[in-house]
Amino acid sequence: MARLFNRSLDKLPVVPEVWLVIPRRMRIWLTDQDPPYRPYGIMVLDTETGAVRAMDLRPAEPTAQDLFQVLGKAMREPGLGAGKPARPESIALSDAALAEGLAPLLKQANLQMEILVGEMPPEVEEIFTAFENFGQEDKPDLPGLMETPGVSVAQVGEFFSAAAAFYRAAPWVRLNNYQVIALKHPREHDYRYTIVMGQGGVEYGLATLPSWAETVYFFTSGTAAADKFARGIYHSLFFDEITLLPFSDVEAWEEHHWDIAAPKAFPIVLVVEHGKTAQRPSALDLEWYIGALRAIPLLVRDYFKPDGKGDYLPLETTLELPLGDGTMRMEVKYPAGEMPRGEMAVVEEWDEDEAEEADEEPVSFDRRQLDGMWADLHKSMGASPVAQDADLERAQSLMYHAFETDNPAKRIALAHEALDLSQDCADAWVMLAEEEADTVQRALEFYTQGVAAGERALGDEFQSLVGHFWGVLETRPYMRAKEGVARTLWQLNRQDEALAQYREMLELNPSDNQGVRDVMVDLLLQREKYAELDTLLEKYKEDWSVVWRYTTALNEFRKHGASVKANKALADALEENSHVPAYLTGEIRVPKQIPDRIEWGGESEAQYYAGQHLNYWRRQPGAVDWLREQMQKPRRSTRKPRADETRSGMPKRKGGRIK
């Protein structure tokens, strides 16, 4: 085949033209391999017509043989509109070594042509750029850091070094999204306010705001993220794979061999100003980031002291940090301010247009609708309600109707109508907390009213039903309200009060139909209340959910290390869901959006668990390494069948409530 191919080339007519044979590394990423890579392009360009006779890609730096193959293609099968099959009198290259390697290949193919060596005209770069940008017109490449005025190679190198040290220190293990740190550069009059991202395993880095007022607005406003960004200047430093770096930064990194902590830990800084296209940081911004990246791990390691309530004691200090050949003094304040958690939005704002659209969409299933079906069934069978109150019965019927509509305005109207009939309708208060409350504090007030309403509705029967709540239909509105109280108390950082509510719920309903124990596990781990955690895990030891199995394994490792019992517990967890370890070890990041339906034993269940519990594994010394080691060992099935084994999925739990 090679001889036939070669003979066909030397039979082609010769044209008095000079063709450029140009190899170049492309500014594109190909993802057909892991990790992604930048291919090399080989272009053959006719200097007479400007036509591209051939273009091909290679995964590695091209050899003379690669150039010969593409040149042969240009002669035999020129591109559309590039002319007829022919061979040129001359070819030109910019690389003398490749020209020297190509000469014997041409001679062997009996191709007589002059080989020229010299610089390529600037138009060549424009043609390559056009190829690279094809289909990417809406994704312009950002300028590199060193293209920013005043930024030096040394400064960018120091930024990469500080970012790598920050990533290795993993301060997100000890900080959450509400713990805002104020940091002031010595050349600035005002603090910048930063939040460490990474606790949930989705994004890692820093989100930075220019003022405390903007920080409060960002946390408390119910407006969409795009509207928040349109207000001011927001900085984001995140760690990700190299494909998200501007190509000039990629090439500078390859040239200078700057430090990175992991393949997906390239530091990328973006500045969004009033909702416009993202820009790169200034030289001063970059210097602030170097200071922040060095300061935060130091604060977590040496300065932050627990306050016994799930946070750290207040702190104001000045840190002496390395910068270039000298140091930089950075002022620090924690907490950055008093976050008005009660003013935090419950849901994003909706308007009448959205309500009208909801009327036209299929109604999503609300599990509370089942209660309405059960109520109708009980009534048809002649069963008597716990509370003999006709107004309350009519009000509850309105709420069952409200659960069947997706229109928020209608749901709210029905809730108010129900309360006009009976103030003891707990589900109506719950609906107002979910739909009408614009802040967490207002939601808590509605939920609290719901708890009181539920108590009044149950009246003297309340105590006789303890231990059987939820099993009795009329107790469910009370339990929904109580769960709402507990959840909002947690959101307000009133953790001990939230725990007290959850404990009472388990006393009322030991069967725990609402999944309260899963939320309690989360809260107990966060507060490091391990004695109570031991008791809870033992009480529900027959629970084979992913939360219970993996928490049991982690708890056994915390108490006894890699013991036989801990290894057995982990084997049980792995049998329950084998997808979890990839997320706990960081092999796969938790996605930004978890599916609405959670599949037992599936990837979505692993994502849900890791999003809630990842940090507890990272906080326990040696736990993640132990998990990796155990994953390498052969496993024998120890899984016990569940009563609900035939179920293919479950709804996503939000704060312990299945809705």
XYZ file of C-alpha atoms in Angstrom:
659
model
C 0.000 0.000 0.000
C 2.854 2.405 0.790
C 4.414 1.876 -2.649
C 1.096 2.424 -4.438
C 0.565 5.584 -2.390
C 4.065 6.858 -3.187
C 3.815 6.063 -6.914
C 0.563 7.966 -7.127
C 2.240 11.061 -5.683
C 5.097 11.201 -8.161
C 2.629 10.898 -11.062
C 0.778 14.064 -10.006
C 1.338 17.211 -12.088
C 3.809 19.772 -10.760
C 2.507 23.299 -10.131
C 4.800 26.356 -9.810
C 3.763 27.041 -6.242
C 5.286 27.208 -2.763
C 3.341 25.406 -0.069
C 3.873 26.075 3.607
C 4.004 22.993 5.855
C 3.307 24.265 9.359
C 3.139 22.258 12.582
C 1.768 24.123 15.599
C 0.393 23.261 19.028
C -3.287 24.154 19.020
C -5.119 26.270 21.573
C -7.903 23.739 21.933
C -8.527 20.810 24.240
C -9.475 17.299 23.156
C -11.219 15.070 25.673
C -11.104 11.679 23.959
C -8.373 10.738 26.440
C -7.988 11.223 30.174
C -6.537 13.655 30.991
C -7.589 16.075 28.223
C -4.754 17.196 25.959
C -3.830 19.907 23.486
C -3.255 18.426 20.019
C -0.759 19.579 17.431
C -2.088 20.799 14.125
C -0.300 20.294 10.779
C -1.402 22.684 8.074
C -0.407 22.767 4.397
C -1.067 26.222 2.941
C -0.830 27.297 -0.720
C 0.953 30.685 -0.755
C -0.381 31.534 -4.221
C -4.073 31.256 -3.398
C -4.058 31.304 0.409
C -6.038 28.049 0.378
C -5.584 25.418 3.071
C -4.882 22.239 1.123
C -4.807 20.009 4.213
C -5.193 20.211 7.964
C -4.746 17.352 10.410
C -4.280 16.849 14.157
C -1.774 14.748 16.080
C -1.868 13.930 19.836
C 1.892 14.435 20.213
C 4.548 16.722 18.750
C 4.699 15.938 15.000
C 7.598 14.079 13.430
C 8.897 14.381 9.878
C 6.834 11.265 9.054
C 3.659 13.030 10.299
C 4.429 16.044 8.090
C 5.048 13.775 5.083
C 1.665 12.086 5.564
C -0.235 15.379 5.735
C 1.729 16.764 2.775
C 0.776 13.654 0.786
C -2.861 14.246 1.679
C -2.558 17.850 0.494
C -1.229 16.620 -2.853
C -3.688 13.772 -3.438
C -6.845 15.022 -1.698
C -6.778 18.814 -1.375
C -9.435 20.439 0.777
C -12.657 21.828 -0.643
C -11.880 24.800 -2.899
C -8.107 24.325 -2.552
C -7.476 23.219 -6.121
C -6.859 19.956 -7.931
C -4.506 17.123 -6.968
C -0.952 18.268 -7.654
C 2.531 18.567 -6.178
C 4.343 21.868 -5.606
C 7.734 22.930 -6.880
C 8.713 24.009 -3.354
C 7.674 23.612 0.242
C 8.638 25.857 3.166
C 9.045 25.030 6.869
C 10.169 27.024 9.869
C 11.876 24.115 11.645
C 15.254 23.124 10.163
C 15.296 19.751 11.960
C 11.910 18.767 10.512
C 13.025 19.944 7.077
C 16.119 17.776 7.353
C 14.006 14.767 8.387
C 11.485 15.341 5.586
C 14.071 15.427 2.774
C 14.854 11.658 2.684
C 11.149 10.798 2.848
C 10.485 12.934 -0.221
C 13.455 11.420 -2.026
C 12.268 7.900 -1.195
C 8.866 8.797 -2.687
C 10.627 10.114 -5.839
C 9.279 13.611 -5.195
C 11.550 16.333 -6.558
C 10.830 19.595 -4.733
C 12.840 22.348 -3.120
C 12.709 22.585 0.673
C 12.939 26.124 2.060
C 13.488 27.022 5.714
C 12.440 30.381 7.165
C 9.945 32.286 9.282
C 6.249 31.899 8.565
C 4.180 34.964 7.572
C 1.872 36.423 10.286
C -1.225 35.430 8.312
C -0.524 31.802 9.262
C -1.300 32.545 12.919
C -4.607 34.130 11.919
C -5.610 31.006 9.969
C -4.751 28.725 12.896
C -6.712 30.996 15.243
C -9.737 30.792 12.940
C -9.576 26.993 13.126
C -9.303 27.108 16.916
C -12.210 29.504 17.317
C -14.570 27.613 15.018
C -17.694 26.906 17.046
C -16.249 28.756 20.059
C -17.167 32.305 19.068
C -19.290 32.752 22.220
C -16.441 31.598 24.497
C -13.588 34.068 24.054
C -10.308 33.159 25.733
C -9.550 35.385 28.718
C -6.243 37.244 28.864
C -3.485 35.599 30.864
C -2.361 36.820 34.263
C 0.919 38.129 32.883
C -0.955 40.160 30.293
C -2.290 42.247 33.185
C -0.390 45.552 33.635
C 2.064 45.423 36.523
C 1.975 41.633 36.963
C 5.350 39.864 36.800
C 6.421 36.266 36.267
C 7.619 36.143 39.875
C 4.246 37.358 41.191
C 2.278 34.788 39.203
C 4.685 32.086 40.387
C 4.124 33.170 43.978
C 0.354 33.135 43.412
C 0.528 29.540 42.138
C 2.714 28.576 45.101
C 0.320 30.143 47.631
C -2.656 28.519 45.900
C -1.011 25.077 45.967
C -0.229 25.408 49.687
C -3.816 26.549 50.355
C -5.253 23.575 48.470
C -3.018 21.095 50.302
C -4.009 22.629 53.658
C -7.721 22.125 52.734
C -9.126 24.822 55.079
C -12.641 24.028 53.810
C -12.562 20.993 56.079
C -12.829 23.355 59.067
C -14.874 26.193 57.554
C -18.375 26.415 56.134
C -20.052 28.757 53.672
C -21.375 31.067 56.389
C -18.050 31.753 58.095
C -16.974 34.992 56.454
C -13.425 36.236 57.056
C -12.446 39.894 56.609
C -8.924 40.501 55.237
C -7.296 43.867 54.555
C -4.271 44.440 52.335
C -1.788 47.057 53.661
C -2.303 49.212 50.541
C -6.090 49.212 50.854
C -8.308 51.189 53.226
C -11.133 48.644 53.409
C -11.461 44.971 54.165
C -12.436 42.416 51.566
C -14.850 39.715 52.696
C -14.157 36.134 51.716
C -15.832 32.748 52.074
C -13.939 29.467 51.716
C -15.651 27.111 49.267
C -15.219 23.354 49.372
C -17.103 21.900 52.331
C -19.662 20.233 50.075
C -17.086 18.919 47.612
C -18.556 20.830 44.641
C -16.342 23.892 44.155
C -13.075 24.646 45.951
C -11.629 28.115 46.419
C -12.624 31.578 47.639
C -15.640 33.776 46.959
C -14.839 37.399 47.744
C -17.069 40.445 48.084
C -16.043 44.114 48.308
C -18.047 45.219 51.368
C -19.985 43.880 54.311
C -23.216 45.345 52.902
C -22.728 43.388 49.667
C -21.912 40.261 51.669
C -25.129 40.524 53.672
C -27.117 41.175 50.496
C -25.544 38.181 48.786
C -26.549 35.884 51.653
C -29.969 37.309 52.469
C -31.402 38.338 49.101
C -33.768 35.946 47.400
C -32.929 37.304 43.949
C -31.272 35.168 41.293
C -27.475 34.931 41.266
C -27.247 36.873 37.976
C -29.087 39.808 39.569
C -26.749 39.736 42.552
C -23.690 39.851 40.298
C -25.167 42.829 38.435
C -24.996 44.948 41.615
C -21.259 45.218 42.192
C -17.813 43.655 41.872
C -17.386 40.030 42.830
C -14.235 37.946 42.856
C -14.040 34.188 42.584
C -10.962 32.014 42.922
C -11.663 28.389 42.160
C -9.567 25.306 41.607
C -10.202 23.174 38.554
C -8.553 21.342 35.688
C -6.110 22.974 33.299
C -8.683 23.182 30.500
C -10.330 26.158 32.234
C -7.150 28.246 32.302
C -6.587 30.872 29.605
C -4.135 29.402 27.090
C -1.544 32.075 27.766
C -1.570 30.951 31.426
C -1.323 27.314 30.337
C 1.733 28.068 28.215
C 3.315 30.167 30.973
C 2.730 27.338 33.475
C 4.353 24.843 31.121
C 7.314 27.147 30.637
C 7.890 28.070 34.295
C 6.742 24.813 35.982
C 4.750 26.592 38.688
C 3.493 24.482 41.575
C 0.035 22.885 41.601
C -1.368 20.607 44.289
C -3.368 18.219 42.085
C -4.415 17.744 38.452
C -7.708 19.504 39.164
C -6.183 22.223 41.351
C -5.167 24.906 38.875
C -6.046 28.280 40.470
C -8.325 30.469 38.354
C -9.329 33.979 39.416
C -12.234 35.802 37.782
C -13.658 39.245 38.463
C -17.281 39.981 37.557
C -18.094 43.684 37.534
C -21.771 44.683 37.445
C -22.767 41.500 35.664
C -20.457 42.055 32.709
C -18.092 39.552 31.094
C -15.609 38.069 33.550
C -12.222 39.790 33.693
C -8.828 38.950 35.196
C -7.554 40.361 38.512
C -5.341 43.432 38.738
C -1.812 43.299 40.144
C -3.150 44.498 43.516
C -5.927 41.896 43.398
C -3.350 39.200 42.804
C -1.262 40.408 45.729
C -4.350 40.358 47.970
C -5.036 36.766 46.883
C -1.472 35.732 47.679
C -1.978 37.135 51.177
C -5.419 35.569 51.622
C -4.266 32.165 50.402
C -1.412 32.211 52.902
C -3.412 33.736 55.766
C -6.471 31.457 55.859
C -4.691 28.102 56.408
C -2.593 29.796 59.106
C -5.736 31.107 60.811
C -7.400 27.703 60.763
C -4.300 25.940 62.056
C -3.052 28.353 64.731
C -5.584 31.074 65.517
C -9.202 29.902 65.313
C -10.423 28.457 68.620
C -13.793 26.637 68.937
C -16.481 28.492 70.857
C -18.328 25.304 71.851
C -21.348 26.271 69.743
C -20.219 25.086 66.333
C -18.200 28.217 65.471
C -14.957 29.978 66.399
C -14.246 32.660 68.972
C -14.033 36.237 67.656
C -10.585 37.273 66.481
C -8.847 40.442 65.296
C -5.144 40.309 64.501
C -2.430 41.253 62.025
C -0.501 38.491 60.272
C 3.034 38.801 58.928
C 3.004 36.851 55.685
C 5.783 36.055 53.183
C 5.629 38.050 49.950
C 8.439 37.889 47.405
C 11.716 38.628 49.123
C 9.942 40.336 52.003
C 6.725 40.183 53.991
C 3.218 41.623 53.937
C 1.149 42.611 56.973
C -2.482 41.616 56.510
C -5.224 42.592 58.944
C -7.759 39.894 59.809
C -11.151 40.041 61.470
C -13.405 37.093 62.323
C -16.284 36.987 62.225
C -16.336 39.638 59.531
C -19.633 40.938 60.866
C -22.917 39.908 62.414
C -24.731 37.953 59.732
C -28.494 38.506 60.104
C -29.410 34.896 59.445
C -33.025 35.560 60.244
C -33.188 37.870 57.227
C -31.891 35.210 54.868
C -34.304 34.461 52.049
C -36.218 31.203 52.185
C -36.788 30.885 48.424
C -35.996 32.958 45.354
C -38.649 35.520 44.495
C -41.442 34.550 42.122
C -43.864 36.768 40.233
C -47.343 36.502 38.723
C -46.000 35.467 35.316
C -44.266 32.483 36.909
C -47.484 31.620 38.739
C -49.395 31.624 35.437
C -46.722 29.396 33.870
C -47.090 26.976 36.800
C -50.785 26.573 35.920
C -49.793 25.318 32.477
C -47.178 22.824 33.675
C -47.852 19.295 34.960
C -48.421 19.245 38.717
C -45.414 17.829 40.589
C -46.198 15.137 43.117
C -46.343 16.256 46.740
C -46.372 13.276 49.114
C -48.778 15.125 51.366
C -51.408 14.438 48.710
C -51.386 10.842 49.964
C -52.629 12.068 53.334
C -55.675 13.485 51.571
C -56.335 10.136 49.926
C -56.027 8.367 53.292
C -58.358 10.908 54.908
C -60.995 10.280 52.232
C -60.595 6.521 52.701
C -60.947 6.779 56.490
C -64.021 8.939 56.089
C -65.632 6.520 53.658
C -65.056 3.715 56.169
C -66.768 5.685 58.921
C -63.641 6.304 61.016
C -63.869 9.150 63.518
C -61.179 11.879 63.495
C -59.100 12.486 66.615
C -60.369 16.060 66.869
C -64.144 16.510 66.539
C -63.902 19.927 64.868
C -65.873 20.483 61.649
C -64.125 23.780 60.861
C -60.689 22.183 61.235
C -61.801 19.284 59.041
C -62.887 21.693 56.279
C -59.655 23.668 56.649
C -57.575 20.499 56.320
C -59.525 19.540 53.183
C -58.536 22.879 51.665
C -54.894 22.097 52.432
C -55.120 18.717 50.714
C -56.359 20.637 47.697
C -53.448 23.091 48.068
C -50.964 20.211 47.962
C -52.330 19.277 44.533
C -51.552 22.609 42.852
C -48.188 23.964 41.707
C -49.354 27.583 41.583
C -47.743 29.342 44.590
C -50.330 32.115 44.659
C -53.156 29.580 44.823
C -51.415 27.594 47.543
C -50.984 30.702 49.669
C -54.598 31.760 49.086
C -55.863 28.335 50.086
C -53.695 28.394 53.238
C -55.192 31.748 54.296
C -58.666 30.482 53.512
C -57.997 27.457 55.702
C -56.814 29.650 58.579
C -59.945 31.779 58.247
C -61.863 28.579 58.928
C -59.589 27.349 61.744
C -56.442 28.761 63.304
C -55.690 25.208 64.437
C -54.849 24.032 60.900
C -51.113 23.299 61.283
C -50.618 22.466 57.592
C -51.815 25.949 56.643
C -49.103 27.508 58.806
C -46.576 25.132 57.257
C -47.684 26.182 53.778
C -47.208 29.864 54.656
C -43.729 29.070 55.993
C -42.859 27.326 52.734
C -44.508 29.728 50.293
C -45.165 33.140 51.839
C -42.284 33.630 54.278
C -39.569 35.732 52.658
C -36.984 35.188 55.403
C -35.872 32.298 57.581
C -37.014 34.146 60.707
C -40.489 34.654 59.262
C -40.601 30.978 58.280
C -39.714 30.019 61.863
C -42.582 32.144 63.139
C -45.044 30.403 60.823
C -43.706 26.943 61.734
C -43.954 27.802 65.445
C -47.574 28.827 64.916
C -48.066 25.490 63.177
C -46.683 23.552 66.152
C -48.998 25.415 68.517
C -51.935 24.839 66.163
C -51.141 21.122 65.993
C -51.040 20.870 69.777
C -54.417 22.601 70.059
C -55.918 20.369 67.381
C -54.801 17.174 69.141
C -55.869 18.508 72.530
C -56.147 15.979 75.331
C -55.268 13.131 72.971
C -51.704 14.419 72.525
C -50.086 12.491 75.381
C -51.899 9.259 74.603
C -50.463 9.333 71.063
C -46.812 9.717 72.095
C -44.829 6.947 70.455
C -47.403 6.612 67.683
C -47.204 9.985 65.983
C -47.326 9.885 62.184
C -49.074 6.551 62.374
C -52.185 8.564 63.263
C -53.060 10.738 60.285
C -54.087 13.786 62.328
C -50.632 13.993 63.944
C -48.826 14.536 60.650
C -49.474 18.289 60.271
C -48.011 18.797 63.758
C -44.937 16.725 62.876
C -44.420 18.645 59.632
C -44.545 21.918 61.537
C -42.157 20.647 64.185
C -39.676 19.501 61.536
C -39.876 22.985 60.012
C -39.092 24.545 63.397
C -36.069 22.284 63.839
C -34.760 22.933 60.332
C -35.075 26.724 60.530
C -33.469 26.769 63.976
C -30.501 24.993 62.421
C -30.419 27.536 59.600
C -30.329 30.264 62.242
C -27.335 28.473 63.824
C -29.369 27.689 66.944
C -28.078 24.153 66.843
C -28.795 23.013 70.399
C -32.425 24.117 70.060
C -32.681 22.295 66.728
C -31.306 19.119 68.317
C -33.870 19.353 71.112
C -36.667 19.508 68.530
C -35.328 16.492 66.641
C -35.001 14.480 69.869
C -38.640 15.201 70.719
C -39.706 14.126 67.240
C -38.044 10.741 67.671
C -39.766 10.319 71.030
C -43.126 11.090 69.448
C -42.461 8.863 66.446
C -39.725 6.255 67.056
C -40.494 4.758 63.634
C -39.133 8.023 62.197
C -41.115 8.187 58.970
C -39.688 11.658 58.287
C -36.031 10.617 58.325
C -35.210 12.790 61.322
C -32.428 10.466 62.414
C -30.452 11.182 59.242
C -30.520 14.902 60.003
C -29.625 14.285 63.636
C -26.572 12.285 62.568
C -25.423 15.265 60.495
C -25.936 17.684 63.371
C -24.376 15.423 65.990
C -21.282 14.945 63.825
C -21.059 18.680 63.288
C -21.261 19.349 67.024
C -19.010 16.343 67.809
C -21.584 14.915 70.249
C -20.236 11.404 69.864
C -21.857 9.784 72.918
C -25.316 10.694 71.652
C -24.293 9.618 68.159
C -23.328 6.177 69.498
C -26.743 5.829 71.126
C -28.615 6.903 68.011
C -26.663 4.586 65.708
C -27.307 1.666 68.056
C -31.018 2.450 68.345
C -31.484 2.250 64.564
C -28.777 -0.315 63.854
C -31.102 -2.210 61.506
C -31.240 0.821 59.191
C -29.423 -0.105 56.000
C -29.566 3.298 54.358
C -26.366 4.734 52.919
C -26.277 7.430 55.630
C -26.499 4.854 58.411
C -24.032 2.359 56.985
C -21.298 4.866 56.141
C -21.784 6.843 59.354
C -21.548 3.620 61.360
C -18.304 2.748 59.567
C -16.836 6.201 60.181
C -17.883 6.117 63.828
C -16.268 2.712 64.382
C -13.050 3.967 62.789
C -13.147 7.071 64.997
C -13.392 4.907 68.115
C -11.166 1.955 67.256
C -9.214 2.732 64.079
C -9.009 0.084 61.340
C -10.380 -2.644 63.616
C -12.188 -5.799 62.563
C -15.478 -4.187 63.535
C -14.736 -1.015 61.594
C -13.680 -3.003 58.526
C -16.876 -5.058 58.722
C -18.975 -1.904 59.022
C -17.257 -0.402 55.990
C -17.753 -3.624 54.019
C -21.473 -3.346 54.783
C -21.479 0.271 53.619
C -19.671 -0.576 50.394
C -22.168 -3.336 49.740
C -24.986 -0.851 50.246
C -23.538 1.680 47.808
C -20.187 1.214 46.090
C -20.297 4.639 44.395
C -19.728 6.634 47.594
C -15.925 6.185 48.008
C -15.124 7.940 44.713
C -16.723 11.096 46.123
C -15.314 10.778 49.637
C -11.751 10.307 48.349
C -12.050 13.220 45.916
C -11.655 11.034 42.846
C -14.934 12.532 41.598
C -16.335 15.885 42.638
C -19.883 16.195 43.910
C -21.946 17.691 41.052
C -23.469 21.135 41.358
C -26.933 19.716 40.766
C -28.020 16.455 42.392
C -30.975 14.699 40.689
C -34.413 15.278 42.192
C -34.891 11.529 42.466
C -32.415 9.513 44.514
C -31.841 5.909 43.431
C -31.141 3.342 46.146
C -27.571 2.116 45.760
C -27.032 4.400 42.779
C -24.763 7.267 41.822
C -27.325 9.891 42.843
C -27.557 8.448 46.370
C -23.760 8.583 46.630
C -23.773 12.214 45.504
C -26.429 13.093 48.055
C -24.547 11.402 50.905
C -21.168 12.898 49.978
C -22.639 16.374 49.634
C -23.823 16.171 53.245
C -21.099 14.083 54.911
C -17.865 14.489 52.948
C -16.280 16.819 55.467
C -16.846 14.478 58.406
C -14.669 11.891 56.681
C -12.019 14.484 55.877
C -11.997 15.752 59.472
C -11.329 12.313 60.938
C -7.555 11.706 60.671
C -6.773 8.670 58.524
C -10.388 7.927 57.567
C -10.077 8.679 53.849
C -6.805 6.724 53.565
C -8.442 3.783 55.373
C -11.337 3.952 52.916
C -8.917 3.834 49.969
C -7.111 0.820 51.450
C -10.316 -1.095 52.087
C -11.504 -0.413 48.555
C -8.575 -2.429 47.229
C -9.564 -5.562 49.141
C -11.937 -8.215 47.751
C -15.387 -8.014 49.318
C -17.973 -10.632 50.196
C -21.647 -9.719 50.204
C -22.972 -9.087 53.714
C -25.916 -6.967 52.742
C -29.228 -7.562 54.481
C -32.351 -7.228 52.326
C -34.609 -4.253 53.035
C -38.323 -4.469 53.394
C -38.614 -1.924 50.566
C -36.165 -3.797 48.318
C -38.396 -3.459 45.271
C -38.319 0.339 45.330
C -36.223 1.799 42.523
C -35.934 5.295 43.902
C -36.750 7.761 46.633
C -37.287 11.507 46.723
C -34.416 13.738 47.696
C -34.545 14.660 51.366
C -34.322 18.310 52.249
C -33.324 18.885 55.834
C -34.692 15.507 56.884
C -38.135 16.045 55.349
C -39.372 13.866 52.534
C -41.666 16.013 50.497
